[in-house]
Coordinates of N, CA, C and O in Angstrom, one line a residue:
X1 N -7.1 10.5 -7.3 CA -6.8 10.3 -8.7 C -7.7 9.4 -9.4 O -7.6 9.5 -10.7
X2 N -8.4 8.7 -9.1 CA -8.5 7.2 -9.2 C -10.4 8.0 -9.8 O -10.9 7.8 -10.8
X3 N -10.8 8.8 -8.6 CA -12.1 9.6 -9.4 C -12.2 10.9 -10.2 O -13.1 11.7 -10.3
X4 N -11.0 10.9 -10.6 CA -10.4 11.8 -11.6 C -10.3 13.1 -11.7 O -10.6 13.9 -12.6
X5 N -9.6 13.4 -10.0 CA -9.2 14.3 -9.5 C -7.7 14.7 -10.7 O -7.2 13.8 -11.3
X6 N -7.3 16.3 -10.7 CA -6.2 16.2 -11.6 C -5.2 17.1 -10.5 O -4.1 17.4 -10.8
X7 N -5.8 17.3 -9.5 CA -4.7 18.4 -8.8 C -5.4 18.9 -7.2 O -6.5 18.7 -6.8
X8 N -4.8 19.2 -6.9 CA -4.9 20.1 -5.3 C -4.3 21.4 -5.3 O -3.4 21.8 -5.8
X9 N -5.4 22.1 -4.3 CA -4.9 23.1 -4.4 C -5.2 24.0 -2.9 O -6.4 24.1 -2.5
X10 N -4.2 24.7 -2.2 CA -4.8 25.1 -1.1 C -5.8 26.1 -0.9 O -5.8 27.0 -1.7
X11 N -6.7 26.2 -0.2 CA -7.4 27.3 0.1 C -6.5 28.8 0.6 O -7.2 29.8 0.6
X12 N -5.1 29.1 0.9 CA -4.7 30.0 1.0 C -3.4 30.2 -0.5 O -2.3 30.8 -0.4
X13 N -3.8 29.5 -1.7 CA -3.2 29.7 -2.3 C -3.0 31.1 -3.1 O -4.2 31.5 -3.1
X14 N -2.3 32.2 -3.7 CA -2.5 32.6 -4.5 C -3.2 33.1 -5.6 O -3.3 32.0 -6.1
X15 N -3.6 33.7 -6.1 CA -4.3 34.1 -7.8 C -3.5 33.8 -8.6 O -4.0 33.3 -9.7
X16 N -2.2 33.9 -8.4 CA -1.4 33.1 -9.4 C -1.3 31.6 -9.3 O -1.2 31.0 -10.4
X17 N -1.4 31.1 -8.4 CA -1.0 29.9 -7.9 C -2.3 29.0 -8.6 O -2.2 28.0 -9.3
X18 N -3.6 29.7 -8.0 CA -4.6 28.9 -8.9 C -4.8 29.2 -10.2 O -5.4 28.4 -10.9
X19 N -4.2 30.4 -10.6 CA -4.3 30.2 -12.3 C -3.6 29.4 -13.0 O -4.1 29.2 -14.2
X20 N -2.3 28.8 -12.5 CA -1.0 28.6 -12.9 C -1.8 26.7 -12.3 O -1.5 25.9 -13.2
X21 N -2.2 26.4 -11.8 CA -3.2 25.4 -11.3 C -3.8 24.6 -12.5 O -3.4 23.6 -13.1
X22 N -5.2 25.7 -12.7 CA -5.9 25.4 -13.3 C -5.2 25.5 -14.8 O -5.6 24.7 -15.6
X23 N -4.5 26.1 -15.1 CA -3.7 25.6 -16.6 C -3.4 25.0 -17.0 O -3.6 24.8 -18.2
X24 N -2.3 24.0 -16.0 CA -1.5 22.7 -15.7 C -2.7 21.5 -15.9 O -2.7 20.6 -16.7
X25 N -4.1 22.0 -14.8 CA -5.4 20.5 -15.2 C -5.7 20.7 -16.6 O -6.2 19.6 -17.0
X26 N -5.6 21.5 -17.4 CA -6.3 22.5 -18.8 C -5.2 21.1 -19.6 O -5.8 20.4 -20.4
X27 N -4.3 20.9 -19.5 CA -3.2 20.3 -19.8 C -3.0 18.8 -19.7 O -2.2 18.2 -20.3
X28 N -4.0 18.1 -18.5 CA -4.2 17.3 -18.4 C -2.9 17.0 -17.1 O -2.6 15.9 -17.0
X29 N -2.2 17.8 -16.3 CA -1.2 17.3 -15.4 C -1.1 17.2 -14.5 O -0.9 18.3 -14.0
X30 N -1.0 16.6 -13.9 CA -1.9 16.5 -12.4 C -0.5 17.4 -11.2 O 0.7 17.3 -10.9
X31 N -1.7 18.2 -10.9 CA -0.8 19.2 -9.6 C -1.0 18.7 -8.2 O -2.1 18.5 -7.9
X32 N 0.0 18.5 -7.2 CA 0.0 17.9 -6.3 C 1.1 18.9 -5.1 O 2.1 18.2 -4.9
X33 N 1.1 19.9 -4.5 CA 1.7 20.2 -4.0 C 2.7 20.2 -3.1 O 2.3 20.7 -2.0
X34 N 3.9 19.7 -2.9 CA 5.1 18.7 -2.3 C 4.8 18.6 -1.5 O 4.9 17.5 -1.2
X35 N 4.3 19.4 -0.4 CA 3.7 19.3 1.3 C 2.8 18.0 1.1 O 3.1 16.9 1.7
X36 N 1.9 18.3 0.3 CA 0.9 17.3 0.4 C 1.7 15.7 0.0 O 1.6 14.7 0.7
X37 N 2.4 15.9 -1.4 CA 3.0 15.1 -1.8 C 3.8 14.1 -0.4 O 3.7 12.8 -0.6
X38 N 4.3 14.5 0.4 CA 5.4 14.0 1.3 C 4.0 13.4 2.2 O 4.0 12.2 2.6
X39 N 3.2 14.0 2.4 CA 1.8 13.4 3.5 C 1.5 12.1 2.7 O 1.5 11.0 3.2
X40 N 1.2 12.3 1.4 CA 0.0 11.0 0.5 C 1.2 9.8 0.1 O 0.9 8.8 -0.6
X41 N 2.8 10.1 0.8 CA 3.7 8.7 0.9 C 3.0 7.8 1.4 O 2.4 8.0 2.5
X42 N 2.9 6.4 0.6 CA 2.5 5.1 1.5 C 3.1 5.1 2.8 O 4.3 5.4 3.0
X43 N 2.3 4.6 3.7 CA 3.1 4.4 5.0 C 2.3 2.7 5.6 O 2.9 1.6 5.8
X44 N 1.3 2.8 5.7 CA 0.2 1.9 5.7 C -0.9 1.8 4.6 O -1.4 2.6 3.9
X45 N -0.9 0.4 4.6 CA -2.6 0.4 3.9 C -3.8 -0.1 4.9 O -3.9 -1.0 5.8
X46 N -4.7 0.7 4.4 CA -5.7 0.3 5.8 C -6.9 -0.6 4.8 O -7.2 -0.3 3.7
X47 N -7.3 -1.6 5.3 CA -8.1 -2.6 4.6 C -9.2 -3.0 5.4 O -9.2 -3.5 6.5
X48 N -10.6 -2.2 4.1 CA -11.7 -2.4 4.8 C -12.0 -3.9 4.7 O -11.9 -4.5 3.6
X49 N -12.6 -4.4 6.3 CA -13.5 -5.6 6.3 C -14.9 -5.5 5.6 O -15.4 -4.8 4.7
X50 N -15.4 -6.6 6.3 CA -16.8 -6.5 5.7 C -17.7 -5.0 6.9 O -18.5 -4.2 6.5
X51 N -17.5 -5.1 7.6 CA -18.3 -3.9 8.4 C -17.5 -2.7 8.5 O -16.3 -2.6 8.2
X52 N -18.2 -1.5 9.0 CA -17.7 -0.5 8.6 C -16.6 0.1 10.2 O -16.1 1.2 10.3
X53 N -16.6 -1.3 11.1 CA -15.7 -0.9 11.8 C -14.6 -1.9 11.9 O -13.7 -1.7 12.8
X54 N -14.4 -3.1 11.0 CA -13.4 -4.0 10.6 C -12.6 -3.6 9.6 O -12.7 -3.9 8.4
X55 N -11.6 -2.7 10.4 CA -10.8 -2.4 9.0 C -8.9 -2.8 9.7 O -8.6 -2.5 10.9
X56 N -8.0 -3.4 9.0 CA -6.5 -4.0 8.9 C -5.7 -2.8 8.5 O -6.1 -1.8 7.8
X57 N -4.7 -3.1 9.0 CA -3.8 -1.9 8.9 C -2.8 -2.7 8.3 O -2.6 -3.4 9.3
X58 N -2.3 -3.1 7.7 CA -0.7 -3.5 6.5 C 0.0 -3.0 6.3 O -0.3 -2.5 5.2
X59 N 1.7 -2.6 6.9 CA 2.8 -2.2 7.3 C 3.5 -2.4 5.8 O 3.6 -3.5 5.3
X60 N 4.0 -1.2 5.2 CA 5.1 -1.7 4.3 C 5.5 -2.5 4.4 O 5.3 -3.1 3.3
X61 N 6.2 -3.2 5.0 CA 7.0 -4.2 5.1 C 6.0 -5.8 5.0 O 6.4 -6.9 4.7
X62 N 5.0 -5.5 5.4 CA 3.7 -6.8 5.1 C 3.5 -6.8 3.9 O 3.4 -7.9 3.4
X63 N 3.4 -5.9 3.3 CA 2.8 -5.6 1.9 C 4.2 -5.7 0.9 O 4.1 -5.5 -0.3
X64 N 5.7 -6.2 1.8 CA 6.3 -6.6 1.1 C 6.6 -7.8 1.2 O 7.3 -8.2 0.3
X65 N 6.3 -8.7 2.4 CA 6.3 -10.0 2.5 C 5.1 -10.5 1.5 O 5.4 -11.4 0.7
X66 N 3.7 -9.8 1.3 CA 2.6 -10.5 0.8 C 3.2 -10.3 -0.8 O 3.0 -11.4 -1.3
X67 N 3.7 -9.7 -1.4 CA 4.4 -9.8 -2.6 C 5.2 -10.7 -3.1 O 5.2 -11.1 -4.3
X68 N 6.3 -11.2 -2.1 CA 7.4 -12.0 -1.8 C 6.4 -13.5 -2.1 O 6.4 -14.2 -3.1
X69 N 5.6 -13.6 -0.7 CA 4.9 -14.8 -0.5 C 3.6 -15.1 -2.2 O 3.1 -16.1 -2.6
X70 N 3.4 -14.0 -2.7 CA 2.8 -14.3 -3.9 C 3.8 -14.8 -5.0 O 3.3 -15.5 -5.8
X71 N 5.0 -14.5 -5.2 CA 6.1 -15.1 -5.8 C 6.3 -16.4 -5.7 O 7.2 -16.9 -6.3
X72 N 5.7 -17.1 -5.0 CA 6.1 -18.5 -4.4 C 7.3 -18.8 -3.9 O 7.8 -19.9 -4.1
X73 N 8.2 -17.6 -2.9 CA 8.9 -17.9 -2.9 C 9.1 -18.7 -1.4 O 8.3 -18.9 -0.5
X74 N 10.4 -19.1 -1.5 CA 10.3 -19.8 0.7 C 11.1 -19.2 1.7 O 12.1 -18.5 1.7
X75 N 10.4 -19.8 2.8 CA 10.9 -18.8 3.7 C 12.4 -18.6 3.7 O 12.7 -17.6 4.3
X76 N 13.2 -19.2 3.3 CA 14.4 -18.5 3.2 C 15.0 -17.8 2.2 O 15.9 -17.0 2.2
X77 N 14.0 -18.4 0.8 CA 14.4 -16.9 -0.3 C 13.9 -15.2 0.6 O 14.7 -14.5 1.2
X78 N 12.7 -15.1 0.3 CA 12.4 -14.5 1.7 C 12.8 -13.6 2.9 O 12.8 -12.4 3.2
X79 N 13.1 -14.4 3.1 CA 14.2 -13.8 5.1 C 15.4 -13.0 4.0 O 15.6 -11.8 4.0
X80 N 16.1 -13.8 3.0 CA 17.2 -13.0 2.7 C 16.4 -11.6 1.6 O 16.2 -10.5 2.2
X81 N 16.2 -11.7 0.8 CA 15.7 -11.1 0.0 C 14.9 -9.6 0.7 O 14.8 -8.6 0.1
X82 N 14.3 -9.9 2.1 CA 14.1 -9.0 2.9 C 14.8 -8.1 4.0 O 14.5 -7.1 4.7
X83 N 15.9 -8.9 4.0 CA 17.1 -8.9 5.3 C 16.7 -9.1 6.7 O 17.0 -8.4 7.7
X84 N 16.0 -10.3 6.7 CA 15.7 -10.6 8.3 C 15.9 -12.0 8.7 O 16.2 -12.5 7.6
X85 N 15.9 -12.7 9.6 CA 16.0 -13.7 10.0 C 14.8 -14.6 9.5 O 13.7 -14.2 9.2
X86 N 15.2 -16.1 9.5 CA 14.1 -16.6 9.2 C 12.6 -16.7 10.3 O 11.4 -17.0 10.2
X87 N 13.6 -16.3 11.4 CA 12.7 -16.5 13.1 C 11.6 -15.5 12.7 O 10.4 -15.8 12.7
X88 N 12.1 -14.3 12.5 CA 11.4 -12.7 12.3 C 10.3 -13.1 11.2 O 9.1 -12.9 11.4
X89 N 10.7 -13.7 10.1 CA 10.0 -14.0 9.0 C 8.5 -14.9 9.6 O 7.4 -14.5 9.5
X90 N 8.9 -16.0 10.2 CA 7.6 -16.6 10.9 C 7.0 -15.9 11.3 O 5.8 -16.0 10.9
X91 N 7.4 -15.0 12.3 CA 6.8 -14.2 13.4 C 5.9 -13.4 12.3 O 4.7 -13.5 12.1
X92 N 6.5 -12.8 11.9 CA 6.0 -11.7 10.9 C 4.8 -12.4 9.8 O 3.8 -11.6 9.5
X93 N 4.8 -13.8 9.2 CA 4.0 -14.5 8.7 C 2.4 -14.7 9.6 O 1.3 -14.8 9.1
X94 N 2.9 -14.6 10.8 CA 1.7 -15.1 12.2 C 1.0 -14.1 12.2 O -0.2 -14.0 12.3
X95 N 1.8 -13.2 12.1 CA 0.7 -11.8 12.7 C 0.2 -11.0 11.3 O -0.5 -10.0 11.2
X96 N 0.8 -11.9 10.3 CA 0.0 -11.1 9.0 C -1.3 -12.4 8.7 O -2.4 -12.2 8.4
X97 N -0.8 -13.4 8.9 CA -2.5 -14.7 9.0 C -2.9 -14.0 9.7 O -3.7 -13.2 9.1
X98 N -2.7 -13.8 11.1 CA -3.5 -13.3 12.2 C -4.5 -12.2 11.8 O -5.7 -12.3 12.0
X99 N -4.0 -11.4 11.3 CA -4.6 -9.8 10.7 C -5.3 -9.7 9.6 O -5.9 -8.7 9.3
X100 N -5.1 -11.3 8.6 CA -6.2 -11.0 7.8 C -6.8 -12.3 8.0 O -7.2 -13.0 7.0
X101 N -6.9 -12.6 9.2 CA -7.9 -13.9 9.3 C -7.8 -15.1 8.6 O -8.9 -15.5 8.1
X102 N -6.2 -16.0 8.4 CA -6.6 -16.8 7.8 C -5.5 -17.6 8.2 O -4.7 -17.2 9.2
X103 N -5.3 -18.7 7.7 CA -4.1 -19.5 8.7 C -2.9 -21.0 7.8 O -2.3 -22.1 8.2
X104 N -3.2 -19.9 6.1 CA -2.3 -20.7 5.2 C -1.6 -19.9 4.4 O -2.2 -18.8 4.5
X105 N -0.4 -19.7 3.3 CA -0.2 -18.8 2.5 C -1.0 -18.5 1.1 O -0.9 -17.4 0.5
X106 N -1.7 -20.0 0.9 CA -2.9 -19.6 -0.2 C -3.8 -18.6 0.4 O -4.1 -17.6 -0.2
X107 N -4.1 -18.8 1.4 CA -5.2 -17.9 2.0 C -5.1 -16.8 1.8 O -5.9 -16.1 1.3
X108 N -3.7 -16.5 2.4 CA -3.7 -15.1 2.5 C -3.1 -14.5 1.6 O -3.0 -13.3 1.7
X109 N -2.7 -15.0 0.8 CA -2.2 -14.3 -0.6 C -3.8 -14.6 -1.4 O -3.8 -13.7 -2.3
X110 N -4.9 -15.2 -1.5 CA -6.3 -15.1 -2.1 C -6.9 -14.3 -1.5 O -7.8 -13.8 -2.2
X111 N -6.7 -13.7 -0.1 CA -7.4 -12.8 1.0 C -6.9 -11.0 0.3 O -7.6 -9.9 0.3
X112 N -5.7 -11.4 -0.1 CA -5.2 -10.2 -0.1 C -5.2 -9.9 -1.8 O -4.8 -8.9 -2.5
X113 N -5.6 -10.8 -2.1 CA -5.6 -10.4 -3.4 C -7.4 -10.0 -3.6 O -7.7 -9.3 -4.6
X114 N -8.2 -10.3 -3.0 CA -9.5 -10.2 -2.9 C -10.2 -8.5 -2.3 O -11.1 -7.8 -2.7
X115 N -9.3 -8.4 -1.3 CA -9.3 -7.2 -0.6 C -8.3 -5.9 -1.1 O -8.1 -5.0 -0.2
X116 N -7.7 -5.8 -2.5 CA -7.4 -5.2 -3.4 C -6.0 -4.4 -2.9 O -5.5 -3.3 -3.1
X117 N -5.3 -5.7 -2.1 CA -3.6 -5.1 -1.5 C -2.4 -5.8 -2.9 O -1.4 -5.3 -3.5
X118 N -3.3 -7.1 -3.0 CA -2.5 -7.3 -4.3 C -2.8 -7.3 -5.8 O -3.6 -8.3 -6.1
X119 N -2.5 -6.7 -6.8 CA -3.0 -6.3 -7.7 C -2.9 -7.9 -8.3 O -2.1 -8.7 -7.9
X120 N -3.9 -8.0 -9.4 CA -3.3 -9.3 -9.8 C -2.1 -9.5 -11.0 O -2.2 -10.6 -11.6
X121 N -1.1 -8.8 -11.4 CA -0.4 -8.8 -12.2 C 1.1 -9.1 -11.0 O 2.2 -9.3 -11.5
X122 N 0.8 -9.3 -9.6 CA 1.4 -9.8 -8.4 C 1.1 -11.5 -8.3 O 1.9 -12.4 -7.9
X123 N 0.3 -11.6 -8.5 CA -0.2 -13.2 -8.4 C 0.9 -14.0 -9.7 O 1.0 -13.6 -10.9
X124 N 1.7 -15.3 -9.0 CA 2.1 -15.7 -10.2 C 1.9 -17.4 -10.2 O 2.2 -18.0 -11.2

């Protein structure tokens, strides 16, 4: 979307299907076919490093701690607000430093705001 793609369309689609397609883009609306749709769900975000074989994988649930922890919030707003223990929350803090290389919450909320997981309208 983002290079201003307006739709998908299969290669075994229809004549109808791409007419009815190409009308909808004519329209400006972007077509996305539910199969596909159910695939292009977030599940991970993969985050390129600097080389083209350093790339981070970030688990929904990281990507909802790094939201949390950009809130300023603490680890026990946090643990509850997430529904986990505060033990789990550390743990879960270690291996997200660990994963983007850094070993404070400025860091990794500046790390991750640099590497484009957090938008900055998330920064508070």
């Amino acid at each position: 979307m983002e290079s201003g793609v307006s739709g998908f369309i299969s290669k075994t689609s229809t004549r109808e299907q791409l007419i009815q397609t190409i009308r909808c883009a004519a329209r400006k609306e972007a077509i996305i076919p539910m199969q596909l749709l159910k695939q292009l769900r977030r599940q991970e975000i993969v985050v390129q490093g600097d080389t083209e074989h350093d790339q981070t994988t970030i688990s929904q649930e990281e990507d909802k701690l790094l939201r949390e922890l950009a809130k300023g919030r603490s680890n026990k707003e946090i643990s509850k607000t997430l529904m986990i223990s505060q033990r789990s929350l550390e743990y879960s803090l270690t291996e997200l430093f660990h994963k983007l290389k850094v070993s404070s919450r400025v860091e990794v909320i500046k790390k991750a705001k640099s590497l484009g997981i957090l938008p900055a309208e998330d920064l508070y």
